[in-house]
């Protein structure tokens, strides 16, 4: 995922340990039901966390 982001001029996203279960859960929901809303919202929240930690 981060490779794709960076090759398209976007910053990488860090998935912290406490969020890994939710990350895999949202990936499974997308794989099973093709619903991207949960995954999108999770990645958006992780992006905010990543930038808060970087700044």
PDB file of C-alpha atoms in Angstrom:
ATOM      1  CA  UNK A   1       0.000   0.000   0.000  1.00  0.00           C
ATOM      2  CA  UNK A   2       2.725   2.490   0.932  1.00  0.00           C
ATOM      3  CA  UNK A   3       4.615   1.730  -2.253  1.00  0.00           C
ATOM      4  CA  UNK A   4       1.514   2.636  -4.254  1.00  0.00           C
ATOM      5  CA  UNK A   5       0.979   5.797  -2.209  1.00  0.00           C
ATOM      6  CA  UNK A   6       4.550   6.981  -2.563  1.00  0.00           C
ATOM      7  CA  UNK A   7       4.763   6.260  -6.301  1.00  0.00           C
ATOM      8  CA  UNK A   8       1.677   8.454  -6.717  1.00  0.00           C
ATOM      9  CA  UNK A   9       3.148  11.354  -4.712  1.00  0.00           C
ATOM     10  CA  UNK A  10       1.290  10.629  -1.482  1.00  0.00           C
ATOM     11  CA  UNK A  11       2.904  10.160   1.930  1.00  0.00           C
ATOM     12  CA  UNK A  12       3.086   6.678   3.489  1.00  0.00           C
ATOM     13  CA  UNK A  13       0.686   5.613   6.243  1.00  0.00           C
ATOM     14  CA  UNK A  14       1.886   3.865   9.393  1.00  0.00           C
ATOM     15  CA  UNK A  15      -0.453   1.220  10.809  1.00  0.00           C
ATOM     16  CA  UNK A  16       0.396   1.158  14.499  1.00  0.00           C
ATOM     17  CA  UNK A  17       0.237  -2.069  16.512  1.00  0.00           C
ATOM     18  CA  UNK A  18      -2.981  -1.111  18.273  1.00  0.00           C
ATOM     19  CA  UNK A  19      -4.712  -0.681  14.898  1.00  0.00           C
ATOM     20  CA  UNK A  20      -3.553  -3.824  13.118  1.00  0.00           C
ATOM     21  CA  UNK A  21      -6.564  -5.949  14.072  1.00  0.00           C
ATOM     22  CA  UNK A  22      -8.968  -3.278  12.848  1.00  0.00           C
ATOM     23  CA  UNK A  23      -6.891  -2.928   9.659  1.00  0.00           C
ATOM     24  CA  UNK A  24      -7.196  -6.633   8.904  1.00  0.00           C
ATOM     25  CA  UNK A  25     -10.893  -6.593   9.821  1.00  0.00           C
ATOM     26  CA  UNK A  26     -11.600  -3.741   7.429  1.00  0.00           C
ATOM     27  CA  UNK A  27      -9.585  -5.467   4.694  1.00  0.00           C
ATOM     28  CA  UNK A  28     -11.658  -8.618   5.191  1.00  0.00           C
ATOM     29  CA  UNK A  29     -14.897  -6.633   4.975  1.00  0.00           C
ATOM     30  CA  UNK A  30     -13.714  -5.138   1.707  1.00  0.00           C
ATOM     31  CA  UNK A  31     -12.641  -8.550   0.351  1.00  0.00           C
ATOM     32  CA  UNK A  32     -15.916 -10.233   1.339  1.00  0.00           C
ATOM     33  CA  UNK A  33     -18.487  -7.517   0.659  1.00  0.00           C
ATOM     34  CA  UNK A  34     -16.655  -5.007  -1.583  1.00  0.00           C
ATOM     35  CA  UNK A  35     -17.589  -2.233   0.848  1.00  0.00           C
ATOM     36  CA  UNK A  36     -14.717   0.228   1.068  1.00  0.00           C
ATOM     37  CA  UNK A  37     -16.196   2.761   3.528  1.00  0.00           C
ATOM     38  CA  UNK A  38     -14.747   1.142   6.680  1.00  0.00           C
ATOM     39  CA  UNK A  39     -11.314   0.716   5.117  1.00  0.00           C
ATOM     40  CA  UNK A  40     -11.332   4.281   3.794  1.00  0.00           C
ATOM     41  CA  UNK A  41     -12.264   5.725   7.191  1.00  0.00           C
ATOM     42  CA  UNK A  42      -9.679   3.581   8.978  1.00  0.00           C
ATOM     43  CA  UNK A  43      -6.888   4.638   6.608  1.00  0.00           C
ATOM     44  CA  UNK A  44      -7.925   8.273   6.888  1.00  0.00           C
ATOM     45  CA  UNK A  45      -7.703   8.056  10.702  1.00  0.00           C
ATOM     46  CA  UNK A  46      -4.322   6.297  10.540  1.00  0.00           C
ATOM     47  CA  UNK A  47      -3.039   8.975   8.182  1.00  0.00           C
ATOM     48  CA  UNK A  48      -3.948  11.631  10.749  1.00  0.00           C
ATOM     49  CA  UNK A  49      -2.182   9.628  13.499  1.00  0.00           C
ATOM     50  CA  UNK A  50       0.891   9.202  11.307  1.00  0.00           C
ATOM     51  CA  UNK A  51       1.189  12.920  10.663  1.00  0.00           C
ATOM     52  CA  UNK A  52       0.563  13.837  14.296  1.00  0.00           C
ATOM     53  CA  UNK A  53       3.450  11.572  15.297  1.00  0.00           C
ATOM     54  CA  UNK A  54       5.696  12.948  12.543  1.00  0.00           C
ATOM     55  CA  UNK A  55       5.090  16.581  13.420  1.00  0.00           C
TER      56      UNK A  55
END
